[in-house]
Coordinates of C-alpha atoms in Angstrom, one line a residue:
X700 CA 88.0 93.1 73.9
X701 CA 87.7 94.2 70.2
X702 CA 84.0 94.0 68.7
X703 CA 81.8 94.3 71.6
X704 CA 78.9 96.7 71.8
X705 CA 79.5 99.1 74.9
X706 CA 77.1 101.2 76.7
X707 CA 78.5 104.4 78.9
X708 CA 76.4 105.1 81.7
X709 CA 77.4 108.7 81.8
X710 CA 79.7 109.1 78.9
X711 CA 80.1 113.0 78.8
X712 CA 82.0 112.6 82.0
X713 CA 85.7 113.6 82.9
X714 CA 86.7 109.9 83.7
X715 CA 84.3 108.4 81.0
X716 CA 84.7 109.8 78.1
X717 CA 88.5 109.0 78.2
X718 CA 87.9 105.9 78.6
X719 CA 85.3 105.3 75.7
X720 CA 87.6 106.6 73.5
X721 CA 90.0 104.3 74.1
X722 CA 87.4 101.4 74.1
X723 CA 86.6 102.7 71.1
X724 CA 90.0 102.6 69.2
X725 CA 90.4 98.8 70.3
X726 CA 88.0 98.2 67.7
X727 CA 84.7 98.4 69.8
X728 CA 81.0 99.7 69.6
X729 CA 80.2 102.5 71.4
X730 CA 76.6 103.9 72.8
X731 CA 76.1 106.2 75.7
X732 CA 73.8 108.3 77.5
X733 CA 74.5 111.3 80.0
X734 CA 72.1 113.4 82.6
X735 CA 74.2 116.3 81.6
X736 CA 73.1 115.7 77.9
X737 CA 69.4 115.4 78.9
X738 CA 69.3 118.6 81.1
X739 CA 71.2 120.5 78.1
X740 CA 74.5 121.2 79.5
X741 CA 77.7 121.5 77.2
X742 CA 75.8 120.4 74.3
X743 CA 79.4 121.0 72.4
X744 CA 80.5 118.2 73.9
X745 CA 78.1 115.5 73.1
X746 CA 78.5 116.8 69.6
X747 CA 81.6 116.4 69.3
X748 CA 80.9 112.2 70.7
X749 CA 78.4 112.0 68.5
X750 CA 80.8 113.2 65.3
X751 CA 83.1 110.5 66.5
X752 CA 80.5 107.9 65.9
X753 CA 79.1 107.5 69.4
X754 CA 75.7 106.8 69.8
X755 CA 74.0 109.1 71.7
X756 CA 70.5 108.2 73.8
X757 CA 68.8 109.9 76.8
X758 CA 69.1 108.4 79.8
X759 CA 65.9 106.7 80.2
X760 CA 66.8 103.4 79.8
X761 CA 65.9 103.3 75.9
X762 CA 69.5 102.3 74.9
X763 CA 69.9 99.4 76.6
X764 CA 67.9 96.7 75.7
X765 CA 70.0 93.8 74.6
X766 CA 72.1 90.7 76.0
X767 CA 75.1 91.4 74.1
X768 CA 75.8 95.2 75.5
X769 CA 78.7 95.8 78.4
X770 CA 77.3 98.4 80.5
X771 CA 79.6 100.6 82.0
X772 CA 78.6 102.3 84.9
X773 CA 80.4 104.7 87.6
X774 CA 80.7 104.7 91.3
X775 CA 78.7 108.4 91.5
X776 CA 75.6 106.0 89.3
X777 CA 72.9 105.5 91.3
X778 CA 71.1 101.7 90.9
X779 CA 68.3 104.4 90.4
X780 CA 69.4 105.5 87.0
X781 CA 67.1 104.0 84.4
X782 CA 69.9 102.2 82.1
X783 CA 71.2 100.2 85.1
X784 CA 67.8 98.5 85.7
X785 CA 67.3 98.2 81.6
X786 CA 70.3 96.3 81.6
X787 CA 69.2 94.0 83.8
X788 CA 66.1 93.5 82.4
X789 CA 67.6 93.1 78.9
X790 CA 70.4 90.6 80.9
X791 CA 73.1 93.1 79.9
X792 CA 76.7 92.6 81.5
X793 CA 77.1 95.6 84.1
X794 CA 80.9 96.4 84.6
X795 CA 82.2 100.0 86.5
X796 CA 84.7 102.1 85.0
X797 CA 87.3 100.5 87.6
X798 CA 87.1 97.3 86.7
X799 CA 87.0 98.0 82.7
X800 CA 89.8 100.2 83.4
X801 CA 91.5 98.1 85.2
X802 CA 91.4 95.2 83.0
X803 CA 92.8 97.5 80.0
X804 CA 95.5 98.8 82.2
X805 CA 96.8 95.2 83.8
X806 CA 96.6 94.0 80.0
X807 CA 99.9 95.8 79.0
X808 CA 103.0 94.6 79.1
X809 CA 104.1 97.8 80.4
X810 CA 101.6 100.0 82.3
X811 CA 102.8 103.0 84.8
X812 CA 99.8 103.6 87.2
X813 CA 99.9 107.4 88.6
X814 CA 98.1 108.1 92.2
X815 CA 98.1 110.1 95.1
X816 CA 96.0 112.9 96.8
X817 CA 96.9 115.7 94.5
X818 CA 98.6 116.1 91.0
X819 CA 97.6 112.8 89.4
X820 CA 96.2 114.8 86.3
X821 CA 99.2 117.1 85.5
X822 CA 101.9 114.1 86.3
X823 CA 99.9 111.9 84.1
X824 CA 99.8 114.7 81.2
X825 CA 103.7 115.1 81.7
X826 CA 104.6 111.7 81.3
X827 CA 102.2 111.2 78.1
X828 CA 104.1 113.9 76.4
X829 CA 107.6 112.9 77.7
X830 CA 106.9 109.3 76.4
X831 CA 105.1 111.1 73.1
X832 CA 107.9 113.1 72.4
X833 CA 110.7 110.4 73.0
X834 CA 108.7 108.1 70.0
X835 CA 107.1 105.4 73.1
X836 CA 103.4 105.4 71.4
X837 CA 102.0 105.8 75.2
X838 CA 98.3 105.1 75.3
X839 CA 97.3 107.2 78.1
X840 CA 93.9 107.6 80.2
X841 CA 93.6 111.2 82.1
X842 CA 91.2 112.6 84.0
X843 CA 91.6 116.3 82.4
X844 CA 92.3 117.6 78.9
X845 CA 95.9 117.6 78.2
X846 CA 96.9 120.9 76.4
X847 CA 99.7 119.4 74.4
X848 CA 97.2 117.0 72.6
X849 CA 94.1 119.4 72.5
X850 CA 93.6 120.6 68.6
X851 CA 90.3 121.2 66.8
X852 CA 89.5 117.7 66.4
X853 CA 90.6 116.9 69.6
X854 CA 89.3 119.5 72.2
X855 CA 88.7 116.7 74.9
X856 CA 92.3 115.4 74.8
X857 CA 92.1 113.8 78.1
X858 CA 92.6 110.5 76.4
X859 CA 95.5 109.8 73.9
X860 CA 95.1 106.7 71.9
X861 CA 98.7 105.1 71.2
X862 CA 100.3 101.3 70.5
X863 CA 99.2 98.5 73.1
X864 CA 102.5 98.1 74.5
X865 CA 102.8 101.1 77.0
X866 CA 99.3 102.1 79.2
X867 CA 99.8 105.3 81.3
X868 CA 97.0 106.2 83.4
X869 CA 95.6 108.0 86.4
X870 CA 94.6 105.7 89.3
X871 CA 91.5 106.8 91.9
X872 CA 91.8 105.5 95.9
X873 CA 88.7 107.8 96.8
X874 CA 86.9 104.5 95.8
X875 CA 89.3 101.9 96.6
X876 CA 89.8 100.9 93.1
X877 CA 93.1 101.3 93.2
X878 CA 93.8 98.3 94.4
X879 CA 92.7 96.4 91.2
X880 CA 96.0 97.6 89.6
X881 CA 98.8 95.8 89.2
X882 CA 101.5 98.6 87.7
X883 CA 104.8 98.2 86.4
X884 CA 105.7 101.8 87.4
X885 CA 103.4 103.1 90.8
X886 CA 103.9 106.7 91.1
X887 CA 102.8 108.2 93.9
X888 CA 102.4 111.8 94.8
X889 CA 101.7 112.5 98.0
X890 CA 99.0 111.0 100.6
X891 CA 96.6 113.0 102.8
X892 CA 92.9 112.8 104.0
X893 CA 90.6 113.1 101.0
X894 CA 88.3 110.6 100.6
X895 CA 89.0 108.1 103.2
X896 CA 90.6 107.5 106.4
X897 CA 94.6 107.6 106.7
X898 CA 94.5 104.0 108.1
X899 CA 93.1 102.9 104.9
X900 CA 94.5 105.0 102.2
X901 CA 97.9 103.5 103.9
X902 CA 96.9 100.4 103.3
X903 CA 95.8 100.9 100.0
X904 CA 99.1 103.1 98.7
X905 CA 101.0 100.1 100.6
X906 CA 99.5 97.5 98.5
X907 CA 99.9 99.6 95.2
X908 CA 103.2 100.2 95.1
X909 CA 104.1 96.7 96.3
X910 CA 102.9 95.5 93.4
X911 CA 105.1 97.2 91.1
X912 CA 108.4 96.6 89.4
X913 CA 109.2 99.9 90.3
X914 CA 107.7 102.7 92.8
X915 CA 108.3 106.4 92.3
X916 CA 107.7 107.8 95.7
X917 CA 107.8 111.6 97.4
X918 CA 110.2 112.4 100.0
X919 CA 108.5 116.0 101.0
X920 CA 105.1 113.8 101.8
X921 CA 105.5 112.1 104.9
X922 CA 103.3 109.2 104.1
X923 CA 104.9 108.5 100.8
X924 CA 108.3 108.9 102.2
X925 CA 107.1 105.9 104.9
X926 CA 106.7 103.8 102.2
X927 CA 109.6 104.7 100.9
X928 CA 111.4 103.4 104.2
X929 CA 109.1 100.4 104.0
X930 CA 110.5 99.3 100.9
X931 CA 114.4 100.0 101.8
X932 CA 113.7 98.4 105.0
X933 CA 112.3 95.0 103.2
X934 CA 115.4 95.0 100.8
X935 CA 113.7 96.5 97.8
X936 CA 115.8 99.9 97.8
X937 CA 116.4 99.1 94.2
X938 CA 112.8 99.2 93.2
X939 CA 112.5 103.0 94.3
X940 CA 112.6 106.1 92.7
X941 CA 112.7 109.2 95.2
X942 CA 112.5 112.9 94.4
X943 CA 112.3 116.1 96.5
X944 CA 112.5 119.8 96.6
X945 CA 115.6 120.3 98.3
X946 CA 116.8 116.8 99.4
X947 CA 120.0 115.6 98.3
X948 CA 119.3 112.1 99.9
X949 CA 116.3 111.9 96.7
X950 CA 117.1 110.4 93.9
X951 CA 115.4 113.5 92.0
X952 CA 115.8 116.3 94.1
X953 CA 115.1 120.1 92.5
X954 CA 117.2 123.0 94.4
X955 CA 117.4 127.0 93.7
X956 CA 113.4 126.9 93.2
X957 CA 112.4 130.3 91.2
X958 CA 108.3 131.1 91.0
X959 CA 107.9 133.0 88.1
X960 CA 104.0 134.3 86.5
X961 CA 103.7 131.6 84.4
X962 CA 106.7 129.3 85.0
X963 CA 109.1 128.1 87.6
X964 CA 112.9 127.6 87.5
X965 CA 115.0 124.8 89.4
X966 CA 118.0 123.3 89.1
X967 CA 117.5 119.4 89.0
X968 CA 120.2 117.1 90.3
X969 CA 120.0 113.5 89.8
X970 CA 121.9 111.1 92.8
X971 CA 123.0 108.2 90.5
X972 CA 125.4 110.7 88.4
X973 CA 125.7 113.7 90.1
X974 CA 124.5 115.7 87.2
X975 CA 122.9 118.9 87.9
X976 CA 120.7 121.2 84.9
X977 CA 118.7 124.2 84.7
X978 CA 114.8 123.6 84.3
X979 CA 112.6 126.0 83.2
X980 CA 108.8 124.7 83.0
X981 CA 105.8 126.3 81.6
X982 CA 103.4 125.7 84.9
X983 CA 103.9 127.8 87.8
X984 CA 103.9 126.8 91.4
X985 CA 106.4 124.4 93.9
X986 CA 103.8 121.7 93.1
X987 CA 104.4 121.8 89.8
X988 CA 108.4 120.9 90.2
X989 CA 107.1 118.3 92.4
X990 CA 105.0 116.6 89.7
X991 CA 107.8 116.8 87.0
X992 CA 110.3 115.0 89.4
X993 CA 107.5 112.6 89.6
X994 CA 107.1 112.0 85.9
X995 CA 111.0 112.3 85.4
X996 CA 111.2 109.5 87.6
X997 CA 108.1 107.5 86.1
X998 CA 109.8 107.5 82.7
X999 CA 113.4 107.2 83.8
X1000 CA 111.4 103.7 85.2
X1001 CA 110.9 103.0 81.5
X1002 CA 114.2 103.8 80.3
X1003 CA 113.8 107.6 78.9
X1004 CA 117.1 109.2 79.3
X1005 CA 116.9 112.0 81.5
X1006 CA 118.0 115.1 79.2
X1007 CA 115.5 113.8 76.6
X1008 CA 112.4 114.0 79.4
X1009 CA 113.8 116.9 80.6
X1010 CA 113.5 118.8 77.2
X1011 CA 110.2 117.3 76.3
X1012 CA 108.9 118.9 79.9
X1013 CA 109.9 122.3 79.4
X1014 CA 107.6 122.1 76.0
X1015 CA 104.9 120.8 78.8
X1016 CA 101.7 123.2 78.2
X1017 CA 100.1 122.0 81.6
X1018 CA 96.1 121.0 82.1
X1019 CA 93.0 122.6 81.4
X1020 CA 91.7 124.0 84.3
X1021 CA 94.9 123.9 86.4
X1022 CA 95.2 127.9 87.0
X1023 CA 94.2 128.2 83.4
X1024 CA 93.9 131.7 83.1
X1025 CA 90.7 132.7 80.7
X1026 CA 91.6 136.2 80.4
X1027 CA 92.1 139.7 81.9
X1028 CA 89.8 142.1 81.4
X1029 CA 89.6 145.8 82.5
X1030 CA 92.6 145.0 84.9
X1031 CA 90.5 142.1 86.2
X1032 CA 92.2 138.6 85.9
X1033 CA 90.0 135.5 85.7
X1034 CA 91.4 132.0 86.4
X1035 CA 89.8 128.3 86.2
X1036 CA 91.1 126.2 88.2
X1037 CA 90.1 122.1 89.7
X1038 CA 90.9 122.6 92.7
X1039 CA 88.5 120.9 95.2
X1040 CA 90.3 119.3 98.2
X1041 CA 92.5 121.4 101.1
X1042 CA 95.7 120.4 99.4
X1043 CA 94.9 121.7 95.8
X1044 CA 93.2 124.5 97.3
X1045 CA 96.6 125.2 99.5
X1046 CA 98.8 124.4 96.2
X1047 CA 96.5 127.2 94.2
X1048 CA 96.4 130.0 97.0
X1049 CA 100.3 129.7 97.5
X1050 CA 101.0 129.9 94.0
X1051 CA 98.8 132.9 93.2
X1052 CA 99.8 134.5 96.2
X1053 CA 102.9 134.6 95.5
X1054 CA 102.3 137.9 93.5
X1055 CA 100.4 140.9 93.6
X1056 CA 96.6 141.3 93.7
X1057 CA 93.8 140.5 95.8
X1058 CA 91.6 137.3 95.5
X1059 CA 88.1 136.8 95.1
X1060 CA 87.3 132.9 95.3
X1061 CA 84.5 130.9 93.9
X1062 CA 85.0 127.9 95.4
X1063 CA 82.0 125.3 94.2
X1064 CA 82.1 122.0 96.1
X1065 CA 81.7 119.0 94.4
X1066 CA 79.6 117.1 96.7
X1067 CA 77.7 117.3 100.5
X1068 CA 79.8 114.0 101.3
X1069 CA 83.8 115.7 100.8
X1070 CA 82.1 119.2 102.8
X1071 CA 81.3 116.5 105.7
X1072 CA 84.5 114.9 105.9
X1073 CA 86.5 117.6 105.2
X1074 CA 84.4 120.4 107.6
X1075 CA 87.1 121.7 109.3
X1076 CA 90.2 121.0 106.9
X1077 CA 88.3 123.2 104.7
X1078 CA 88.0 125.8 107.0
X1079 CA 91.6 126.1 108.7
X1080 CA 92.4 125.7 105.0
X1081 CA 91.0 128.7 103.9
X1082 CA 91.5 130.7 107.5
X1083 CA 95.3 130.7 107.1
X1084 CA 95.7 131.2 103.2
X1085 CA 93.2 133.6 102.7
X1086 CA 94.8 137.0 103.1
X1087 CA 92.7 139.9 105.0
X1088 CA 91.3 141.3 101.8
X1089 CA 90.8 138.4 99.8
X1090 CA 87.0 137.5 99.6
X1091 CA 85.6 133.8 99.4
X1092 CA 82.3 133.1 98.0
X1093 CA 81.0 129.4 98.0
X1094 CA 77.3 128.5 96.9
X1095 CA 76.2 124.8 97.6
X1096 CA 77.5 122.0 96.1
X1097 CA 76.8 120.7 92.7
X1098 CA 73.6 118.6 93.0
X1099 CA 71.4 117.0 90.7
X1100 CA 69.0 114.6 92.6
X1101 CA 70.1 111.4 94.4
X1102 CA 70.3 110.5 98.0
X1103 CA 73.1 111.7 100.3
X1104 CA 73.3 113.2 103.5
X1105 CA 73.1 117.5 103.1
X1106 CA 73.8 118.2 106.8
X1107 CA 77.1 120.1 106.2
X1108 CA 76.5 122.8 103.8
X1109 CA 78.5 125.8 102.3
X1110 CA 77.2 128.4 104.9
X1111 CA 78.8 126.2 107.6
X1112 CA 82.4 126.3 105.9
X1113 CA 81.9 130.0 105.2
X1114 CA 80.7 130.5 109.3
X1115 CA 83.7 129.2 110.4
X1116 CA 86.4 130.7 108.1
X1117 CA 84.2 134.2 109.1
X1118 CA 84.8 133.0 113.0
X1119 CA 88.7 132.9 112.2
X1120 CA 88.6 136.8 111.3
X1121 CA 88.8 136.0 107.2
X1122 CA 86.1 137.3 104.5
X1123 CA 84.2 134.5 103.5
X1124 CA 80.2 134.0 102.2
X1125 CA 77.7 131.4 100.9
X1126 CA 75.2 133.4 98.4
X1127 CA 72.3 130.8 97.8
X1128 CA 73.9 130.0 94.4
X1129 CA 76.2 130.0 91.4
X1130 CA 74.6 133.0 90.2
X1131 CA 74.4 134.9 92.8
X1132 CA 78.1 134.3 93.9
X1133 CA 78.6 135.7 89.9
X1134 CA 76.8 139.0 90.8
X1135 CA 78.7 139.6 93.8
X1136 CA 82.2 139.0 92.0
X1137 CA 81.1 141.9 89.7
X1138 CA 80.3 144.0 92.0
X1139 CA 83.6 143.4 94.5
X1140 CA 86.1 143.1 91.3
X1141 CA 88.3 146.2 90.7
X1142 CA 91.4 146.4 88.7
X1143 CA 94.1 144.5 89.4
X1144 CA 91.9 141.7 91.4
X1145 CA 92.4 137.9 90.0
X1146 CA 88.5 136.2 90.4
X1147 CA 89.4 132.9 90.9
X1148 CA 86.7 130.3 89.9
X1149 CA 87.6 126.8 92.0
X1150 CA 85.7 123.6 91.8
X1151 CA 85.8 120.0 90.3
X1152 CA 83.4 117.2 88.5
X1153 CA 81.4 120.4 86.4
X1154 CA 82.1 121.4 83.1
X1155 CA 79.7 124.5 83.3
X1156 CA 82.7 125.9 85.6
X1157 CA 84.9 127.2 82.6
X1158 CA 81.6 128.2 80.9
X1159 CA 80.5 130.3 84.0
X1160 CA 84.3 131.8 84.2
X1161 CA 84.2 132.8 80.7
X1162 CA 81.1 134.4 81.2
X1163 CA 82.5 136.3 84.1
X1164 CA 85.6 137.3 81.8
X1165 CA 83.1 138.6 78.8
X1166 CA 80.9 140.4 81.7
X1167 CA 83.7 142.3 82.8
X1168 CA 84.5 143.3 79.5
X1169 CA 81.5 144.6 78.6
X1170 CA 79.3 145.8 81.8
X1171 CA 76.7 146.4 79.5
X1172 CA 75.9 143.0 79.0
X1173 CA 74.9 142.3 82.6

């Protein structure tokens, strides 16, 4: 793959610009063009590409205009965008991210693939820095910035560029592309309704993990433990890896759970010696201990010795915009945070519920099409975690031209939460949900700024953080 010339379609994005990075240390060419870029948003960004020799062009089909470019194109690409039809004018080759990623990925002689519903981004991060840490030379491929790697030079550390022996990466079944990878190590999380239908997100889990050395599966999910049966019930007991809050039949299991501000503490016991240790990790929430026994048994899969992982995770810094709290203010806390679908919204509302202080919720969808699926998960989600004063405020989701079907909006999400007795509104937009958390937030409130797919989230929370600081500046 060295010494090609590469074109990212999109290239400032959280699944792209990973990826080009790593193209790019194989020895490749890299060009790129982003709508973001073109409409002005996080100019620091495209900077920073552009400082790490990255060709930067709009996106108006000007940088594609020869036979020998590999055009790399996403699923959320319309054939509308102007680069597509320049590369086929020019007689370009058109690959999607999936498929490059995919090929990279099935290229190693050791690869650990890392899906599921929820956590894929913080397991992924904890295994790079196990792996790091215990000398492996992991190239890895997140979807989010991994703290531990994020330095001055480095402030979109959501790739890491190690040896060619070891890929780690996060694998996507919203568009079915997962089943273009063919792991050594399948890890998978936890399975609910996301993106598609249960029938065929079993189908395509199934498939995954069966074509691993080795699956590391979750006993708490009820989905994932079925393919956990599957696979005992075929013979292939040896080829799992189980873990579980509070299971003694898992292989993994963590028992004595303590939620702490910005930690948690468990005792870990491991089945195949009977050994049991105090854990004490630097991300808070149950989740959290659910996604280290996943990476402990991901690299235990690759022969890590278990103290040594175990070490290297309670150095574990966590993800940018994982309950990344930006600052308190005037007693006023504000928190970034991904979460988009009912189960990270659940895992985030548990965990900050668990202490003191009232929410108020700026939950940005990040498309019409997850609001439609998800219409009423979204609303019995928020009905029974929101408490009585807590306030939710949800402008329209993120949209920046294309075709897609806008009949279930924000205001009908908000309706229905109201209709279950909890406090919930749909100002007309980002802005305006921004002036009413100003005006609600009193001391000792946590503003909670929710959302996925838009960098200009951790902008607008920051903004919100130096607002509060200084009313005058409003």
């Amino acid at each position: 793959m060295a010494n090609d010339d590469y074109f990212f379609c999109g290239i400032g994005g959280s699944g792209m610009l990973p990826l080009a990075m790593i193209v790019q240390a194989q020895g490749n060419r890299i060009e790129g063009s982003d709508r973001s870029r073109d409409q002005g948003r996080t100019p620091e960004k495209f900077a920073w590409l552009e400082a790490h020799g990255v060709t930067l062009h709009p996106q108006d089909g000007s940088g594609v205009a020869r036979p020998d470019q590999i055009v790399v194109a996403t699923g959320a690409i319309e054939a509308t965008v102007p680069d597509l039809g320049a590369a086929k004018r020019a007689g370009a080759r058109i690959v999607t991210r999936p498929e490059l990623l995919s090929r990279i990925f099935n290229a190693a002689p050791v690869s650990i693939g890392v899906a599921g519903t929820s956590g894929k981004s913080t397991i992924t991060g904890m295994i790079a820095w196990i792996l790091h840490r215990a000398g492996r030379a992991p190239t890895v491929m997140n979807g989010a910035v991994m703290r531990n790697f994020a330095d001055a030079d480095h402030p979109f550390a959501s790739a890491l560029i190690g040896g060619p022996d070891l890929f780690v990466s996060e694998v996507d079944e919203s568009d079915g592309s997962i089943a273009r990878y063919d792991p050594t190590v399948a890890v998978v999380s936890n399975i609910s309704l996301d993106h598609k239908s249960m029938e065929e997100l079993r189908d395509l889990f199934g498939g995954f993990i069966g074509r691993a050395r080795t699956a590391v599966l979750n006993l708490d999910n009820p989905e994932t433990a079925a393919l956990a049966q599957g696979l005992v019930e075929a013979g292939c007991g040896d080829a799992v890896v189980t873990f579980a809050l509070g299971e003694d039949s898992a292989d993994l299991a963590a028992h004595d759970l303590e939620l702490l501000p910005d930690g948690v503490r468990f005792v870990l016991s491991d089945r195949a010696t009977d050994a049991r240790r105090a854990v004490r990790l630097q991300a808070p929430g149950a989740h959290n201990i659910a996604n280290a026994l996943a990476a402990l048994g991901a690299v235990r899969a690759v022969g890590v010795p278990l103290d040594q992982a175990v070490a290297a995770l309670e150095t574990f810094s966590g993800i940018r915009r994982r309950m990344e709290v930006v600052g308190t203010t005037n007693g006023v806390t504000v928190i970034d945070d991904f979460a988009h679908n009912p189960d990270k919204i659940a895992a985030t509302l548990k965990t900050l519920h668990a202490f003191e202080g009232r929410l108020l919720i700026l939950f940005q969808p990040h498309g019409f099409g997850p609001l439609r699926l998800m219409k009423d998960e979204f609303i019995d989600g928020f009905a029974g975690l929101l408490r009585p004063d807590d306030v939710l405020l949800m402008p329209e989701p993120v949209y920046h031209g294309g075709t897609t079907d806008r009949s279930v909006g924000s205001g009908d999400i908000a309706a229905g939460i109201r209709a279950a007795g909890r406090r919930a509104e749909a100002p007309p937009s980002r802005e305006a949900c921004g002036e009413r958390l100003l005006e609600l937030a009193r001391p000792g409130d946590r503003i909670v700024v929710m959302g996925a797919r838009d960098d200009t989230l951790s902008v607008f929370a920051a903004d919100l953080l130096a607002r509060l600081s200084d009313p005058a500046t409003d």
